[in-house]
CSV table of C-alpha atoms and ligand atoms in Angstrom, one decimal:
chain,number,residue,atom,x,y,z
A,1,UNK,CA,37.3,95.1,118.9
A,2,UNK,CA,37.2,98.0,121.2
A,3,UNK,CA,33.3,99.2,120.9
A,4,UNK,CA,31.7,102.5,120.0
A,5,UNK,CA,32.1,105.3,123.3
A,6,UNK,CA,28.7,106.7,123.5
A,7,UNK,CA,29.2,108.5,126.7
A,8,UNK,CA,31.9,110.5,128.3
A,9,UNK,CA,32.3,110.9,132.2
A,10,UNK,CA,34.7,112.8,134.5
A,11,UNK,CA,34.9,110.8,137.5
A,12,UNK,CA,37.3,112.5,140.7
A,13,UNK,CA,38.3,108.5,141.2
A,14,UNK,CA,41.8,107.0,140.4
A,15,UNK,CA,42.2,105.0,137.1
A,16,UNK,CA,42.2,102.2,136.5
A,17,UNK,CA,41.8,102.2,140.3
A,18,UNK,CA,40.1,98.7,140.9
A,19,UNK,CA,38.7,97.7,138.1
A,20,UNK,CA,35.0,98.0,139.0
A,21,UNK,CA,33.9,101.6,139.6
A,22,UNK,CA,30.2,101.7,141.2
A,23,UNK,CA,29.0,105.3,139.7
A,24,UNK,CA,27.3,107.8,142.1
A,25,UNK,CA,23.7,108.6,142.3
A,26,UNK,CA,23.8,112.2,140.1
A,27,UNK,CA,25.9,109.8,137.4
A,28,UNK,CA,23.7,106.9,137.9
A,29,UNK,CA,21.0,108.4,137.3
A,30,UNK,CA,22.1,110.2,134.1
A,31,UNK,CA,23.1,107.2,132.2
A,32,UNK,CA,20.8,104.7,133.3
A,33,UNK,CA,17.2,107.1,132.6
A,34,UNK,CA,18.6,110.0,131.1
A,35,UNK,CA,21.0,108.7,128.3
A,36,UNK,CA,19.3,105.4,128.6
A,37,UNK,CA,22.5,103.1,129.3
A,38,UNK,CA,22.0,99.1,129.4
A,39,UNK,CA,24.9,96.3,130.3
A,40,UNK,CA,27.6,96.5,127.8
A,41,UNK,CA,26.9,100.0,126.9
A,42,UNK,CA,30.4,101.0,125.6
A,43,UNK,CA,31.7,104.7,128.5
A,44,UNK,CA,35.2,106.4,128.4
A,45,UNK,CA,36.2,108.2,131.5
A,46,UNK,CA,38.0,110.3,132.8
A,47,UNK,CA,39.8,112.0,135.6
A,48,UNK,CA,42.0,115.0,134.4
A,49,UNK,CA,45.6,112.8,136.1
A,50,UNK,CA,44.9,108.9,134.8
A,51,UNK,CA,44.6,109.9,130.8
A,52,UNK,CA,41.0,107.9,129.3
A,53,UNK,CA,39.8,105.5,130.0
A,54,UNK,CA,37.0,102.5,127.9
A,55,UNK,CA,35.3,100.8,130.3
A,56,UNK,CA,31.9,99.3,130.1
A,57,UNK,CA,28.6,99.1,132.1
A,58,UNK,CA,28.4,95.8,133.4
A,59,UNK,CA,25.0,96.5,136.3
A,60,UNK,CA,22.5,98.9,135.6
A,61,UNK,CA,19.9,99.3,139.2
A,62,UNK,CA,17.5,101.7,140.0
A,63,UNK,CA,20.4,104.4,142.1
A,64,UNK,CA,23.1,102.2,140.5
A,65,UNK,CA,25.4,101.4,137.5
A,66,UNK,CA,28.2,99.9,137.7
A,67,UNK,CA,31.2,99.7,135.0
A,68,UNK,CA,33.5,97.6,134.0
A,69,UNK,CA,37.6,99.8,133.5
A,70,UNK,CA,39.2,98.2,130.6
A,71,UNK,CA,42.1,99.8,128.7
A,72,UNK,CA,43.5,103.0,128.6
A,73,UNK,CA,42.7,104.8,125.4
A,74,UNK,CA,44.4,108.1,126.4
A,75,UNK,CA,47.2,109.5,128.0
A,76,UNK,CA,46.7,112.2,130.2
A,77,UNK,CA,47.5,115.7,128.0
A,78,UNK,CA,48.1,119.1,129.5
A,79,UNK,CA,45.0,122.0,128.4
A,80,UNK,CA,47.5,125.9,128.2
A,81,UNK,CA,47.6,127.6,131.1
A,82,UNK,CA,45.5,130.0,130.0
A,83,UNK,CA,42.9,131.4,133.7
A,84,UNK,CA,39.6,133.7,132.2
A,85,UNK,CA,39.6,136.2,135.7
A,86,UNK,CA,35.7,137.6,134.4
A,87,UNK,CA,33.0,140.5,136.0
A,88,UNK,CA,30.5,138.3,136.1
A,89,UNK,CA,27.1,138.4,135.0
A,90,UNK,CA,23.8,137.0,134.8
A,91,UNK,CA,23.0,133.8,135.9
A,92,UNK,CA,22.3,132.3,132.0
A,93,UNK,CA,25.2,134.1,130.4
A,94,UNK,CA,27.0,133.0,133.0
A,95,UNK,CA,26.8,129.6,132.2
A,96,UNK,CA,27.4,129.7,128.9
A,97,UNK,CA,30.5,131.5,129.7
A,98,UNK,CA,31.3,128.7,131.4
A,99,UNK,CA,30.9,126.2,129.5
A,100,UNK,CA,32.7,127.9,126.7
A,101,UNK,CA,35.7,129.0,128.0
A,102,UNK,CA,35.9,125.4,128.8
A,103,UNK,CA,35.7,124.4,124.9
A,104,UNK,CA,37.8,126.7,124.1
A,105,UNK,CA,40.6,125.7,126.3
A,106,UNK,CA,40.5,127.6,129.2
A,107,UNK,CA,43.0,125.6,132.8
A,108,UNK,CA,41.0,128.4,135.3
A,109,UNK,CA,38.6,130.7,135.8
A,110,UNK,CA,37.4,132.8,137.9
A,111,UNK,CA,35.5,135.4,138.7
A,112,UNK,CA,36.3,139.0,139.7
A,113,UNK,CA,33.8,141.7,141.4
A,114,UNK,CA,34.4,145.3,140.2
A,115,UNK,CA,32.2,148.5,140.5
A,116,UNK,CA,29.8,148.2,138.3
A,117,UNK,CA,29.6,144.8,138.8
A,118,UNK,CA,25.5,143.6,139.1
A,119,UNK,CA,26.1,140.1,140.2
A,120,UNK,CA,26.8,139.6,143.9
A,121,UNK,CA,27.2,136.3,144.6
A,122,UNK,CA,28.5,133.2,142.0
A,123,UNK,CA,28.0,129.5,142.6
A,124,UNK,CA,30.8,128.1,142.0
A,125,UNK,CA,28.7,124.8,142.1
A,126,UNK,CA,26.8,125.5,138.6
A,127,UNK,CA,30.1,127.4,137.6
A,128,UNK,CA,32.0,123.5,138.6
A,129,UNK,CA,28.7,121.8,137.0
A,130,UNK,CA,28.7,123.8,133.7
A,131,UNK,CA,32.6,123.2,133.5
A,132,UNK,CA,32.5,119.4,134.1
A,133,UNK,CA,29.6,118.9,131.0
A,134,UNK,CA,32.1,120.9,128.3
A,135,UNK,CA,34.4,118.8,129.5
A,136,UNK,CA,33.0,115.7,128.5
A,137,UNK,CA,31.1,117.4,125.6
A,138,UNK,CA,34.2,118.4,123.9
A,139,UNK,CA,36.6,116.2,124.7
A,140,UNK,CA,38.8,117.0,127.1
A,141,UNK,CA,41.3,115.8,129.4
A,142,UNK,CA,40.8,117.2,132.5
A,143,UNK,CA,37.8,119.9,133.4
A,144,UNK,CA,38.8,123.6,134.7
A,145,UNK,CA,39.5,124.4,137.9
A,146,UNK,CA,37.2,127.4,139.7
A,147,UNK,CA,38.1,130.3,142.3
A,148,UNK,CA,35.8,131.4,144.8
A,149,UNK,CA,35.0,135.6,143.5
A,150,UNK,CA,38.0,137.7,144.2
A,151,UNK,CA,37.3,141.2,144.2
A,152,UNK,CA,39.5,143.2,141.5
A,153,UNK,CA,41.8,144.9,143.8
A,154,UNK,CA,42.6,141.6,145.6
A,155,UNK,CA,43.1,139.6,142.8
A,156,UNK,CA,45.9,142.2,141.1
A,157,UNK,CA,47.4,142.4,144.7
A,158,UNK,CA,47.4,138.9,145.3
A,159,UNK,CA,48.9,138.3,141.3
A,160,UNK,CA,51.2,136.0,140.3
A,161,UNK,CA,55.0,136.3,139.6
A,162,UNK,CA,55.2,135.2,136.5
A,163,UNK,CA,51.7,135.5,135.1
A,164,UNK,CA,50.8,137.2,132.1
A,165,UNK,CA,47.7,139.5,132.1
A,166,UNK,CA,46.0,140.1,128.7
A,167,UNK,CA,43.5,143.8,129.7
A,168,UNK,CA,40.5,143.7,127.7
A,169,UNK,CA,40.0,147.0,127.6
A,170,UNK,CA,36.9,148.6,125.7
A,171,UNK,CA,38.2,152.3,124.9
A,172,UNK,CA,40.3,150.3,122.3
A,173,UNK,CA,43.1,152.4,122.8
A,174,UNK,CA,45.0,148.8,123.2
A,175,UNK,CA,47.3,147.4,119.8
A,176,UNK,CA,44.5,144.9,118.2
A,177,UNK,CA,44.9,141.6,120.3
A,178,UNK,CA,46.8,139.1,117.7
A,179,UNK,CA,49.7,142.4,117.3
A,180,UNK,CA,50.0,142.9,121.1
A,181,UNK,CA,49.9,139.0,121.9
A,182,UNK,CA,53.0,138.6,119.0
A,183,UNK,CA,54.6,140.7,120.7
A,184,UNK,CA,54.4,140.2,123.9
A,185,UNK,CA,55.0,136.5,123.7
A,186,UNK,CA,55.9,133.6,121.9
A,187,UNK,CA,53.1,130.7,120.6
A,188,UNK,CA,56.6,128.4,121.5
A,189,UNK,CA,56.9,128.0,125.1
A,190,UNK,CA,54.1,130.6,126.4
A,191,UNK,CA,54.4,132.3,130.0
A,192,UNK,CA,51.1,131.5,131.9
A,193,UNK,CA,48.6,134.4,130.6
A,194,UNK,CA,45.6,135.7,131.8
A,195,UNK,CA,42.7,137.5,130.3
A,196,UNK,CA,40.8,139.7,132.6
A,197,UNK,CA,37.1,140.4,131.3
A,198,UNK,CA,34.6,143.6,132.6
A,199,UNK,CA,30.9,143.6,133.9
A,200,UNK,CA,28.5,144.8,131.0
A,201,UNK,CA,28.6,148.1,132.8
A,202,UNK,CA,33.0,148.5,131.9
A,203,UNK,CA,35.7,148.8,134.1
A,204,UNK,CA,35.6,152.8,136.3
A,205,UNK,CA,38.3,154.8,135.0
A,206,UNK,CA,41.0,153.3,138.6
A,207,UNK,CA,40.3,150.2,137.4
A,208,UNK,CA,41.0,150.5,134.4
A,209,UNK,CA,44.4,152.7,135.8
A,210,UNK,CA,45.2,149.5,138.2
A,211,UNK,CA,45.3,147.2,135.9
A,212,UNK,CA,46.9,149.4,132.7
A,213,UNK,CA,49.6,150.0,135.7
A,214,UNK,CA,50.3,146.5,136.9
A,215,UNK,CA,53.7,145.2,135.0
A,216,UNK,CA,52.5,142.1,133.4
A,217,UNK,CA,49.8,143.5,131.8
A,218,UNK,CA,49.0,143.9,127.9
A,219,UNK,CA,46.0,146.1,126.9
A,220,UNK,CA,44.9,144.8,123.8
A,221,UNK,CA,41.2,145.5,121.8
A,222,UNK,CA,39.1,143.0,120.7
A,223,UNK,CA,37.9,145.0,117.9
A,224,UNK,CA,36.1,148.8,116.6
A,225,UNK,CA,32.6,147.6,118.3
A,226,UNK,CA,31.6,147.0,121.7
A,227,UNK,CA,31.3,143.2,122.5
A,228,UNK,CA,29.0,141.7,125.7
A,229,UNK,CA,30.8,140.7,128.2
A,230,UNK,CA,30.9,136.6,127.0
A,231,UNK,CA,31.1,137.5,123.6
A,232,UNK,CA,34.4,138.8,124.7
A,233,UNK,CA,35.6,136.4,126.6
A,234,UNK,CA,35.4,133.5,123.8
A,235,UNK,CA,36.5,136.2,121.6
A,236,UNK,CA,39.7,136.7,123.5
A,237,UNK,CA,39.8,132.9,124.5
A,238,UNK,CA,39.4,132.7,120.4
A,239,UNK,CA,42.7,135.1,119.8
A,240,UNK,CA,44.6,134.1,123.0
A,241,UNK,CA,44.8,130.6,121.3
A,242,UNK,CA,45.5,131.5,117.9
A,243,UNK,CA,48.5,133.9,119.5
A,244,UNK,CA,50.1,131.3,121.8
A,245,UNK,CA,47.5,128.4,122.7
A,246,UNK,CA,47.2,124.8,121.2
A,247,UNK,CA,45.2,126.2,117.9
B,1,SAM,N1,31.2,150.2,129.1
B,1,SAM,C1,30.4,150.0,127.8
B,1,SAM,C2,29.5,149.6,127.6
B,1,SAM,O1,28.5,149.9,128.9
B,1,SAM,O2,28.3,148.7,127.7
B,1,SAM,C3,31.3,147.5,127.4
B,1,SAM,C4,31.7,146.8,128.6
B,1,SAM,S1,31.9,145.9,127.6
B,1,SAM,C5,30.0,145.0,127.3
B,1,SAM,C6,32.4,144.3,128.9
B,1,SAM,C7,33.5,144.0,128.3
B,1,SAM,O3,33.8,143.5,127.7
B,1,SAM,C8,34.9,145.5,128.3
B,1,SAM,O4,34.7,145.8,130.0
B,1,SAM,C9,36.1,144.4,128.3
B,1,SAM,O5,36.2,144.1,129.1
B,1,SAM,C10,35.6,143.6,126.8
B,1,SAM,N2,35.7,145.0,125.9
B,1,SAM,C11,34.4,144.7,125.1
B,1,SAM,N3,33.8,145.2,124.3
B,1,SAM,C12,36.3,145.5,123.9
B,1,SAM,C13,36.8,145.5,122.4
B,1,SAM,N4,36.4,146.2,121.8
B,1,SAM,N5,37.8,145.9,122.6
B,1,SAM,C14,37.9,145.0,123.8
B,1,SAM,N6,37.4,144.7,125.7
B,1,SAM,C15,36.2,144.8,124.6
């Protein structure tokens, strides 16, 4: 009888690899000192490619925990192909956005500098760490990737030919999101999509025109109230998942 999994860890190594895995200092500290794991503790491992494997702690040293990799318990699955392009916001709410976007199934995150973006630097390693922690908690089998911040003009200039844009425009002129998405695509075999969310100060008129002019853009409203950027991102992802994703 397989032991009840007590912790899930994202690792960069291949699975099952050699069958014996020594964790790095950070994950060893987390398991041994924070989660008080000991010999015999059951852990699930995933790396975004090889599915999920059951493992157990076999050695606990001060700075290193060693695991024995046992059997595969889940086949690898992919998340829907949904990017989130967002104007970065202040640290605490950016952590929140990265965690919730991961739980809601986003596959890729792109911080976008717009003219009213108030943040001039994004700690992408922090974005990644929040995404890993959320992926471990929500039992995803992969972690959303993320890019370095990019200016809106460049993002649109280099936009992938086949990727649709769900443009959340707070000027409320768009169709309701569900209607707009169902008109633009089919749940059975959706195209690749991206959601674009502006900064706390919103998009300026030039930016609004630029995004609307893109041939892949579908303008949507997220209802009659003006949502904060992180709230808008969560609402938009939920609406997309319900209309075209895996909900
Ligand atoms: N300009 C306003 C302001 O300064 O309060 C609102 C900006 S809003 C806080 C940030 C972003 O969330 C917007 O750029 C838009 O992408 C999205 N958003 C917020 N409410 C929305 C709504 N009701 N419909 C569509 N998008 C919305």
